[in-house]
Amino acid sequence: MDFSNVQDRSGYLGGTDAALVGRIGGGLRINLEHYIRLAVAYGGLPRRYLRGVPKTEAMEAGHRFEDYFFDVITADWAPHIQRQHILRRPMEGLPALIAHADGYDATRGLVLELKFSRYHTADIAERYRWQLQWYYFLGAERVRLIHGSGTLPEDVRIAFRTVEKDPEAQAQLLRGLCRIKEMRPRIREVAEMVELKDDNDESQGN
């Protein structure tokens, strides 16, 4: 399966799902939206059942920062770093587990995660804690947060922060995935009910 399109969230659990997995491992009560996301991950529902994520100026700024960092900074400093790399970890009874790394140094197993934000680097690391820990769960040896701020390209500031592997977070992610695997019958039931409701709505509308 091709996982290069980060917008197509069907058939896998990725970095954007890491917080959900972690919260499930912490005892989160699962609601309908969560069940739908998991059903799409398992392939039981098409992607159209997920809420769309509108593009924002912050997202566009993040993409421009990635272009700047890889085209200007790493081109001379670290040309061996690969832009866009997919990490995978197979686990029986689960959807594909993947992560889209912004940058990857295969010689050191180093993942680079880029964020562009006006907030402090420590706040960014905490906000994206589960996504960063997800890289470790999928086999990264080291994870480094690259935090850009300011104005691109004339006044950009870059902070580097090494993210440590958190054993407690790793255990919670594993608990979350084990719980998801146990929930498969219920996930299938919800997928069937959602599609049945859609079929009924369509038939009543005709």
Tab-separated table of N, CA and C in Angstrom, residues 27-160:
chain	number	residue	atom	x	y	z
A	27	GLY	N	-6.930	5.088	29.064
A	27	GLY	CA	-8.282	4.840	29.554
A	27	GLY	C	-9.347	5.731	28.967
A	28	LEU	N	-9.062	6.386	27.843
A	28	LEU	CA	-10.037	7.269	27.217
A	28	LEU	C	-11.333	6.528	26.919
A	29	ARG	N	-12.461	7.183	27.179
A	29	ARG	CA	-13.759	6.635	26.796
A	29	ARG	C	-13.986	6.917	25.318
A	30	ILE	N	-14.214	5.876	24.540
A	30	ILE	CA	-14.278	5.994	23.087
A	30	ILE	C	-15.653	6.505	22.663
A	31	ASN	N	-15.663	7.550	21.821
A	31	ASN	CA	-16.926	8.066	21.306
A	31	ASN	C	-17.073	7.685	19.828
A	32	LEU	N	-18.179	8.108	19.216
A	32	LEU	CA	-18.469	7.720	17.839
A	32	LEU	C	-17.386	8.203	16.880
A	33	GLU	N	-16.912	9.427	17.078
A	33	GLU	CA	-15.878	9.967	16.188
A	33	GLU	C	-14.615	9.105	16.236
A	34	HIS	N	-14.255	8.649	17.434
A	34	HIS	CA	-13.081	7.785	17.571
A	34	HIS	C	-13.298	6.462	16.840
A	35	TYR	N	-14.493	5.882	17.021
A	35	TYR	CA	-14.791	4.615	16.347
A	35	TYR	C	-14.706	4.766	14.830
A	36	ILE	N	-15.210	5.885	14.319
A	36	ILE	CA	-15.166	6.113	12.878
A	36	ILE	C	-13.723	6.212	12.394
A	37	ARG	N	-12.898	6.940	13.145
A	37	ARG	CA	-11.484	7.049	12.752
A	37	ARG	C	-10.825	5.667	12.710
A	38	LEU	N	-11.105	4.856	13.713
A	38	LEU	CA	-10.502	3.523	13.766
A	38	LEU	C	-11.053	2.634	12.652
A	39	ALA	N	-12.335	2.782	12.330
A	39	ALA	CA	-12.917	2.004	11.245
A	39	ALA	C	-12.276	2.367	9.912
A	40	VAL	N	-12.000	3.647	9.695
A	40	VAL	CA	-11.304	4.075	8.470
A	40	VAL	C	-9.886	3.516	8.456
A	41	ALA	N	-9.234	3.519	9.611
A	41	ALA	CA	-7.874	2.980	9.695
A	41	ALA	C	-7.841	1.496	9.342
A	42	TYR	N	-8.857	0.770	9.763
A	42	TYR	CA	-8.946	-0.658	9.452
A	42	TYR	C	-9.446	-0.911	8.032
A	43	GLY	N	-9.932	0.119	7.373
A	43	GLY	CA	-10.457	-0.050	6.021
A	43	GLY	C	-11.920	-0.419	5.976
A	44	GLY	N	-12.612	-0.365	7.128
A	44	GLY	CA	-14.021	-0.711	7.168
A	44	GLY	C	-14.942	0.403	6.724
A	45	LEU	N	-14.430	1.624	6.678
A	45	LEU	CA	-15.183	2.775	6.180
A	45	LEU	C	-14.281	3.579	5.256
A	46	PRO	N	-14.849	4.208	4.230
A	46	PRO	CA	-14.036	5.066	3.368
A	46	PRO	C	-13.648	6.366	4.068
A	47	ARG	N	-12.630	7.008	3.534
A	47	ARG	CA	-12.074	8.210	4.146
A	47	ARG	C	-13.089	9.347	4.240
A	48	ARG	N	-14.106	9.358	3.401
A	48	ARG	CA	-15.057	10.469	3.374
A	48	ARG	C	-15.809	10.627	4.692
A	49	TYR	N	-15.772	9.616	5.545
A	49	TYR	CA	-16.452	9.714	6.833
A	49	TYR	C	-15.654	10.530	7.856
A	50	LEU	N	-14.399	10.829	7.549
A	50	LEU	CA	-13.589	11.630	8.463
A	50	LEU	C	-13.850	13.111	8.244
A	51	ARG	N	-13.721	13.877	9.306
A	51	ARG	CA	-13.839	15.322	9.188
A	51	ARG	C	-12.659	15.870	8.393
A	52	GLY	N	-12.952	16.759	7.477
A	52	GLY	CA	-11.887	17.385	6.718
A	52	GLY	C	-11.098	18.370	7.568
A	53	VAL	N	-9.817	18.515	7.235
A	53	VAL	CA	-8.955	19.473	7.936
A	53	VAL	C	-8.670	20.629	6.983
A	54	PRO	N	-9.287	21.797	7.208
A	54	PRO	CA	-9.074	22.920	6.290
A	54	PRO	C	-7.641	23.436	6.356
A	55	LYS	N	-7.144	23.856	5.204
A	55	LYS	CA	-5.801	24.427	5.167
A	55	LYS	C	-5.811	25.808	5.817
A	56	THR	N	-4.818	26.062	6.640
A	56	THR	CA	-4.710	27.331	7.340
A	56	THR	C	-3.404	28.017	6.961
A	57	GLU	N	-3.313	29.289	7.306
A	57	GLU	CA	-2.074	30.039	7.059
A	57	GLU	C	-0.917	29.434	7.832
A	58	ALA	N	-1.203	28.931	9.032
A	58	ALA	CA	-0.151	28.300	9.837
A	58	ALA	C	0.392	27.054	9.136
A	59	MET	N	-0.497	26.278	8.523
A	59	MET	CA	-0.052	25.097	7.792
A	59	MET	C	0.790	25.487	6.590
A	60	GLU	N	0.367	26.510	5.886
A	60	GLU	CA	1.132	26.965	4.729
A	60	GLU	C	2.510	27.474	5.148
A	61	ALA	N	2.567	28.185	6.277
A	61	ALA	CA	3.853	28.665	6.794
A	61	ALA	C	4.757	27.491	7.145
A	62	GLY	N	4.161	26.437	7.699
A	62	GLY	CA	4.939	25.247	8.023
A	62	GLY	C	5.534	24.602	6.788
A	63	HIS	N	4.766	24.556	5.707
A	63	HIS	CA	5.271	23.987	4.454
A	63	HIS	C	6.399	24.851	3.885
A	64	ARG	N	6.250	26.169	3.983
A	64	ARG	CA	7.318	27.056	3.493
A	64	ARG	C	8.586	26.886	4.324
A	65	PHE	N	8.420	26.680	5.627
A	65	PHE	CA	9.582	26.472	6.488
A	65	PHE	C	10.295	25.164	6.121
A	66	GLU	N	9.533	24.131	5.823
A	66	GLU	CA	10.149	22.875	5.395
A	66	GLU	C	10.967	23.090	4.122
A	67	ASP	N	10.386	23.798	3.155
A	67	ASP	CA	11.118	24.073	1.915
A	67	ASP	C	12.408	24.831	2.215
A	68	TYR	N	12.310	25.852	3.059
A	68	TYR	CA	13.485	26.659	3.407
A	68	TYR	C	14.540	25.797	4.090
A	69	PHE	N	14.130	24.997	5.042
A	69	PHE	CA	15.087	24.211	5.822
A	69	PHE	C	15.827	23.207	4.953
A	70	PHE	N	15.092	22.486	4.118
A	70	PHE	CA	15.740	21.445	3.324
A	70	PHE	C	16.441	21.990	2.085
A	71	ASP	N	15.934	23.071	1.516
A	71	ASP	CA	16.557	23.618	0.311
A	71	ASP	C	17.746	24.513	0.627
A	72	VAL	N	17.700	25.190	1.769
A	72	VAL	CA	18.741	26.172	2.092
A	72	VAL	C	19.681	25.664	3.188
A	73	ILE	N	19.129	25.110	4.253
A	73	ILE	CA	19.945	24.744	5.405
A	73	ILE	C	20.640	23.404	5.203
A	74	THR	N	19.877	22.331	5.022
A	74	THR	CA	20.492	21.005	4.970
A	74	THR	C	21.214	20.738	3.653
A	75	ALA	N	20.921	21.512	2.626
A	75	ALA	CA	21.587	21.292	1.343
A	75	ALA	C	23.106	21.375	1.495
A	76	ASP	N	23.592	22.293	2.347
A	76	ASP	CA	25.029	22.428	2.595
A	76	ASP	C	25.455	21.733	3.882
A	77	TRP	N	24.611	21.838	4.903
A	77	TRP	CA	24.980	21.338	6.233
A	77	TRP	C	24.898	19.828	6.335
A	78	ALA	N	23.872	19.222	5.764
A	78	ALA	CA	23.678	17.778	5.880
A	78	ALA	C	22.949	17.242	4.654
A	79	PRO	N	23.632	17.204	3.498
A	79	PRO	CA	22.964	16.782	2.262
A	79	PRO	C	22.508	15.323	2.286
A	80	HIS	N	23.018	14.520	3.235
A	80	HIS	CA	22.650	13.108	3.300
A	80	HIS	C	21.281	12.896	3.944
A	81	ILE	N	20.725	13.948	4.559
A	81	ILE	CA	19.421	13.804	5.199
A	81	ILE	C	18.332	13.714	4.133
A	82	GLN	N	17.517	12.697	4.237
A	82	GLN	CA	16.437	12.455	3.285
A	82	GLN	C	15.201	13.244	3.699
A	83	ARG	N	14.634	13.962	2.763
A	83	ARG	CA	13.381	14.661	3.044
A	83	ARG	C	12.213	13.717	2.781
A	84	GLN	N	11.333	13.623	3.743
A	84	GLN	CA	10.161	12.750	3.685
A	84	GLN	C	10.584	11.278	3.708
A	85	HIS	N	10.315	10.655	4.818
A	85	HIS	CA	10.628	9.236	4.980
A	85	HIS	C	9.506	8.593	5.787
A	86	ILE	N	9.115	7.397	5.396
A	86	ILE	CA	8.034	6.700	6.081
A	86	ILE	C	8.607	5.589	6.954
A	87	LEU	N	8.299	5.652	8.246
A	87	LEU	CA	8.656	4.585	9.172
A	87	LEU	C	7.458	3.657	9.311
A	88	ARG	N	7.722	2.366	9.458
A	88	ARG	CA	6.655	1.378	9.586
A	88	ARG	C	6.983	0.406	10.705
A	89	ARG	N	5.919	-0.089	11.342
A	89	ARG	CA	6.085	-1.161	12.323
A	89	ARG	C	4.879	-2.092	12.207
A	90	PRO	N	5.093	-3.307	11.739
A	90	PRO	CA	3.959	-4.240	11.631
A	90	PRO	C	3.590	-4.801	13.001
A	91	MET	N	2.299	-4.873	13.285
A	91	MET	CA	1.788	-5.503	14.489
A	91	MET	C	0.518	-6.255	14.111
A	92	GLU	N	0.471	-7.519	14.440
A	92	GLU	CA	-0.644	-8.378	14.044
A	92	GLU	C	-1.968	-7.874	14.615
A	93	GLY	N	-2.996	-7.904	13.778
A	93	GLY	CA	-4.332	-7.530	14.218
A	93	GLY	C	-4.604	-6.051	14.238
A	94	LEU	N	-3.679	-5.257	13.696
A	94	LEU	CA	-3.828	-3.804	13.695
A	94	LEU	C	-3.686	-3.262	12.276
A	95	PRO	N	-4.207	-2.058	12.031
A	95	PRO	CA	-3.911	-1.411	10.748
A	95	PRO	C	-2.401	-1.188	10.628
A	96	ALA	N	-1.953	-0.825	9.455
A	96	ALA	CA	-0.552	-0.464	9.302
A	96	ALA	C	-0.222	0.679	10.261
A	97	LEU	N	0.919	0.593	10.907
A	97	LEU	CA	1.391	1.653	11.801
A	97	LEU	C	2.527	2.364	11.092
A	98	ILE	N	2.334	3.641	10.787
A	98	ILE	CA	3.339	4.375	10.028
A	98	ILE	C	3.538	5.771	10.618
A	99	ALA	N	4.612	6.398	10.179
A	99	ALA	CA	4.868	7.796	10.527
A	99	ALA	C	5.557	8.454	9.349
A	100	HIS	N	5.095	9.649	8.990
A	100	HIS	CA	5.725	10.428	7.928
A	100	HIS	C	6.738	11.385	8.565
A	101	ALA	N	8.005	11.040	8.502
A	101	ALA	CA	9.042	11.914	9.052
A	101	ALA	C	9.359	13.022	8.050
A	102	ASP	N	9.490	14.252	8.548
A	102	ASP	CA	9.851	15.364	7.653
A	102	ASP	C	11.245	15.163	7.093
A	103	GLY	N	12.148	14.670	7.942
A	103	GLY	CA	13.513	14.396	7.519
A	103	GLY	C	14.032	13.156	8.218
A	104	TYR	N	14.985	12.467	7.579
A	104	TYR	CA	15.493	11.226	8.161
A	104	TYR	C	16.953	11.016	7.780
A	105	ASP	N	17.753	10.737	8.792
A	105	ASP	CA	19.163	10.406	8.604
A	105	ASP	C	19.311	8.911	8.854
A	106	ALA	N	19.395	8.128	7.784
A	106	ALA	CA	19.439	6.675	7.916
A	106	ALA	C	20.708	6.193	8.590
A	107	THR	N	21.779	6.975	8.527
A	107	THR	CA	23.033	6.541	9.144
A	107	THR	C	22.954	6.529	10.666
A	108	ARG	N	22.026	7.306	11.231
A	108	ARG	CA	21.895	7.380	12.690
A	108	ARG	C	20.489	7.031	13.179
A	109	GLY	N	19.597	6.691	12.264
A	109	GLY	CA	18.220	6.428	12.661
A	109	GLY	C	17.567	7.657	13.260
A	110	LEU	N	17.958	8.827	12.749
A	110	LEU	CA	17.517	10.115	13.301
A	110	LEU	C	16.345	10.674	12.513
A	111	VAL	N	15.265	10.975	13.230
A	111	VAL	CA	14.093	11.613	12.639
A	111	VAL	C	14.131	13.112	12.942
A	112	LEU	N	13.844	13.915	11.930
A	112	LEU	CA	13.683	15.355	12.110
A	112	LEU	C	12.213	15.698	11.939
A	113	GLU	N	11.643	16.333	12.951
A	113	GLU	CA	10.254	16.795	12.882
A	113	GLU	C	10.263	18.315	12.904
A	114	LEU	N	9.749	18.939	11.832
A	114	LEU	CA	9.782	20.391	11.703
A	114	LEU	C	8.446	21.007	12.093
A	115	LYS	N	8.516	22.076	12.879
A	115	LYS	CA	7.340	22.850	13.247
A	115	LYS	C	7.690	24.326	13.115
A	116	PHE	N	6.716	25.093	12.629
A	116	PHE	CA	6.909	26.542	12.525
A	116	PHE	C	5.827	27.203	13.354
A	117	SER	N	6.234	27.884	14.422
A	117	SER	CA	5.257	28.417	15.362
A	117	SER	C	5.871	29.550	16.174
A	118	ARG	N	5.002	30.453	16.647
A	118	ARG	CA	5.451	31.556	17.492
A	118	ARG	C	5.584	31.138	18.954
A	119	TYR	N	5.136	29.933	19.283
A	119	TYR	CA	5.198	29.470	20.669
A	119	TYR	C	6.610	29.011	21.017
A	120	HIS	N	6.876	28.867	22.314
A	120	HIS	CA	8.186	28.423	22.770
A	120	HIS	C	8.439	26.973	22.357
A	121	THR	N	9.693	26.643	22.164
A	121	THR	CA	10.062	25.300	21.732
A	121	THR	C	9.569	24.244	22.722
A	122	ALA	N	9.687	24.527	24.014
A	122	ALA	CA	9.231	23.566	25.025
A	122	ALA	C	7.731	23.320	24.918
A	123	ASP	N	6.984	24.376	24.625
A	123	ASP	CA	5.534	24.226	24.470
A	123	ASP	C	5.190	23.396	23.235
A	124	ILE	N	5.950	23.595	22.172
A	124	ILE	CA	5.734	22.816	20.950
A	124	ILE	C	6.021	21.337	21.217
A	125	ALA	N	7.113	21.067	21.929
A	125	ALA	CA	7.477	19.683	22.241
A	125	ALA	C	6.392	19.010	23.071
A	126	GLU	N	5.790	19.747	23.990
A	126	GLU	CA	4.736	19.174	24.817
A	126	GLU	C	3.449	18.981	24.013
A	127	ARG	N	3.131	19.946	23.186
A	127	ARG	CA	1.891	19.859	22.395
A	127	ARG	C	1.916	18.655	21.461
A	128	TYR	N	3.079	18.371	20.891
A	128	TYR	CA	3.206	17.279	19.934
A	128	TYR	C	3.913	16.070	20.550
A	129	ARG	N	3.780	15.938	21.845
A	129	ARG	CA	4.471	14.865	22.575
A	129	ARG	C	4.186	13.486	21.994
A	130	TRP	N	2.915	13.178	21.746
A	130	TRP	CA	2.582	11.844	21.285
A	130	TRP	C	3.096	11.598	19.871
A	131	GLN	N	3.018	12.576	19.027
A	131	GLN	CA	3.551	12.413	17.669
A	131	GLN	C	5.051	12.139	17.716
A	132	LEU	N	5.774	12.841	18.559
A	132	LEU	CA	7.222	12.666	18.665
A	132	LEU	C	7.562	11.305	19.257
A	133	GLN	N	6.795	10.862	20.252
A	133	GLN	CA	7.033	9.543	20.839
A	133	GLN	C	6.665	8.420	19.866
A	134	TRP	N	5.716	8.693	18.991
A	134	TRP	CA	5.306	7.714	17.988
A	134	TRP	C	6.482	7.305	17.103
A	135	TYR	N	7.348	8.264	16.781
A	135	TYR	CA	8.529	7.939	15.976
A	135	TYR	C	9.381	6.886	16.673
A	136	TYR	N	9.576	7.058	17.976
A	136	TYR	CA	10.352	6.060	18.723
A	136	TYR	C	9.650	4.706	18.699
A	137	PHE	N	8.338	4.732	18.847
A	137	PHE	CA	7.581	3.482	18.866
A	137	PHE	C	7.753	2.729	17.551
A	138	LEU	N	7.937	3.449	16.459
A	138	LEU	CA	8.089	2.838	15.150
A	138	LEU	C	9.548	2.566	14.785
A	139	GLY	N	10.447	2.773	15.751
A	139	GLY	CA	11.822	2.331	15.535
A	139	GLY	C	12.887	3.392	15.388
A	140	ALA	N	12.539	4.663	15.480
A	140	ALA	CA	13.564	5.701	15.386
A	140	ALA	C	14.563	5.569	16.534
A	141	GLU	N	15.827	5.826	16.251
A	141	GLU	CA	16.855	5.794	17.281
A	141	GLU	C	16.939	7.128	18.023
A	142	ARG	N	16.723	8.206	17.291
A	142	ARG	CA	16.760	9.549	17.868
A	142	ARG	C	15.696	10.396	17.184
A	143	VAL	N	15.157	11.350	17.926
A	143	VAL	CA	14.159	12.269	17.371
A	143	VAL	C	14.572	13.692	17.735
A	144	ARG	N	14.592	14.545	16.739
A	144	ARG	CA	14.972	15.939	16.976
A	144	ARG	C	13.874	16.857	16.437
A	145	LEU	N	13.434	17.759	17.284
A	145	LEU	CA	12.446	18.762	16.904
A	145	LEU	C	13.172	19.980	16.355
A	146	ILE	N	12.788	20.398	15.146
A	146	ILE	CA	13.345	21.597	14.518
A	146	ILE	C	12.253	22.655	14.543
A	147	HIS	N	12.424	23.678	15.370
A	147	HIS	CA	11.378	24.673	15.587
A	147	HIS	C	11.760	25.987	14.919
A	148	GLY	N	10.982	26.362	13.917
A	148	GLY	CA	11.202	27.630	13.245
A	148	GLY	C	10.220	28.681	13.717
A	149	SER	N	10.672	29.922	13.742
A	149	SER	CA	9.804	31.046	14.103
A	149	SER	C	10.324	32.294	13.409
A	150	GLY	N	9.559	33.379	13.514
A	150	GLY	CA	9.956	34.621	12.867
A	150	GLY	C	9.278	34.792	11.530
A	151	THR	N	10.001	35.379	10.576
A	151	THR	CA	9.462	35.661	9.252
A	151	THR	C	10.330	34.996	8.197
A	152	LEU	N	9.693	34.262	7.327
A	152	LEU	CA	10.415	33.590	6.245
A	152	LEU	C	10.511	34.495	5.024
A	153	PRO	N	11.657	34.507	4.335
A	153	PRO	CA	12.914	33.862	4.726
A	153	PRO	C	13.897	34.827	5.387
A	154	GLU	N	13.516	36.120	5.473
A	154	GLU	CA	14.507	37.137	5.849
A	154	GLU	C	14.843	37.150	7.336
A	155	ASP	N	13.923	36.717	8.193
A	155	ASP	CA	14.175	36.795	9.633
A	155	ASP	C	13.665	35.537	10.324
A	156	VAL	N	14.201	34.398	9.904
A	156	VAL	CA	13.768	33.134	10.480
A	156	VAL	C	14.743	32.710	11.579
A	157	ARG	N	14.186	32.233	12.671
A	157	ARG	CA	14.990	31.721	13.790
A	157	ARG	C	14.696	30.231	13.937
A	158	ILE	N	15.759	29.470	14.172
A	158	ILE	CA	15.615	28.017	14.245
A	158	ILE	C	16.190	27.513	15.559
A	159	ALA	N	15.392	26.727	16.272
A	159	ALA	CA	15.834	26.099	17.517
A	159	ALA	C	15.818	24.584	17.334
A	160	PHE	N	16.831	23.925	17.876
A	160	PHE	CA	16.944	22.472	17.797
A	160	PHE	C	16.736	21.882	19.191
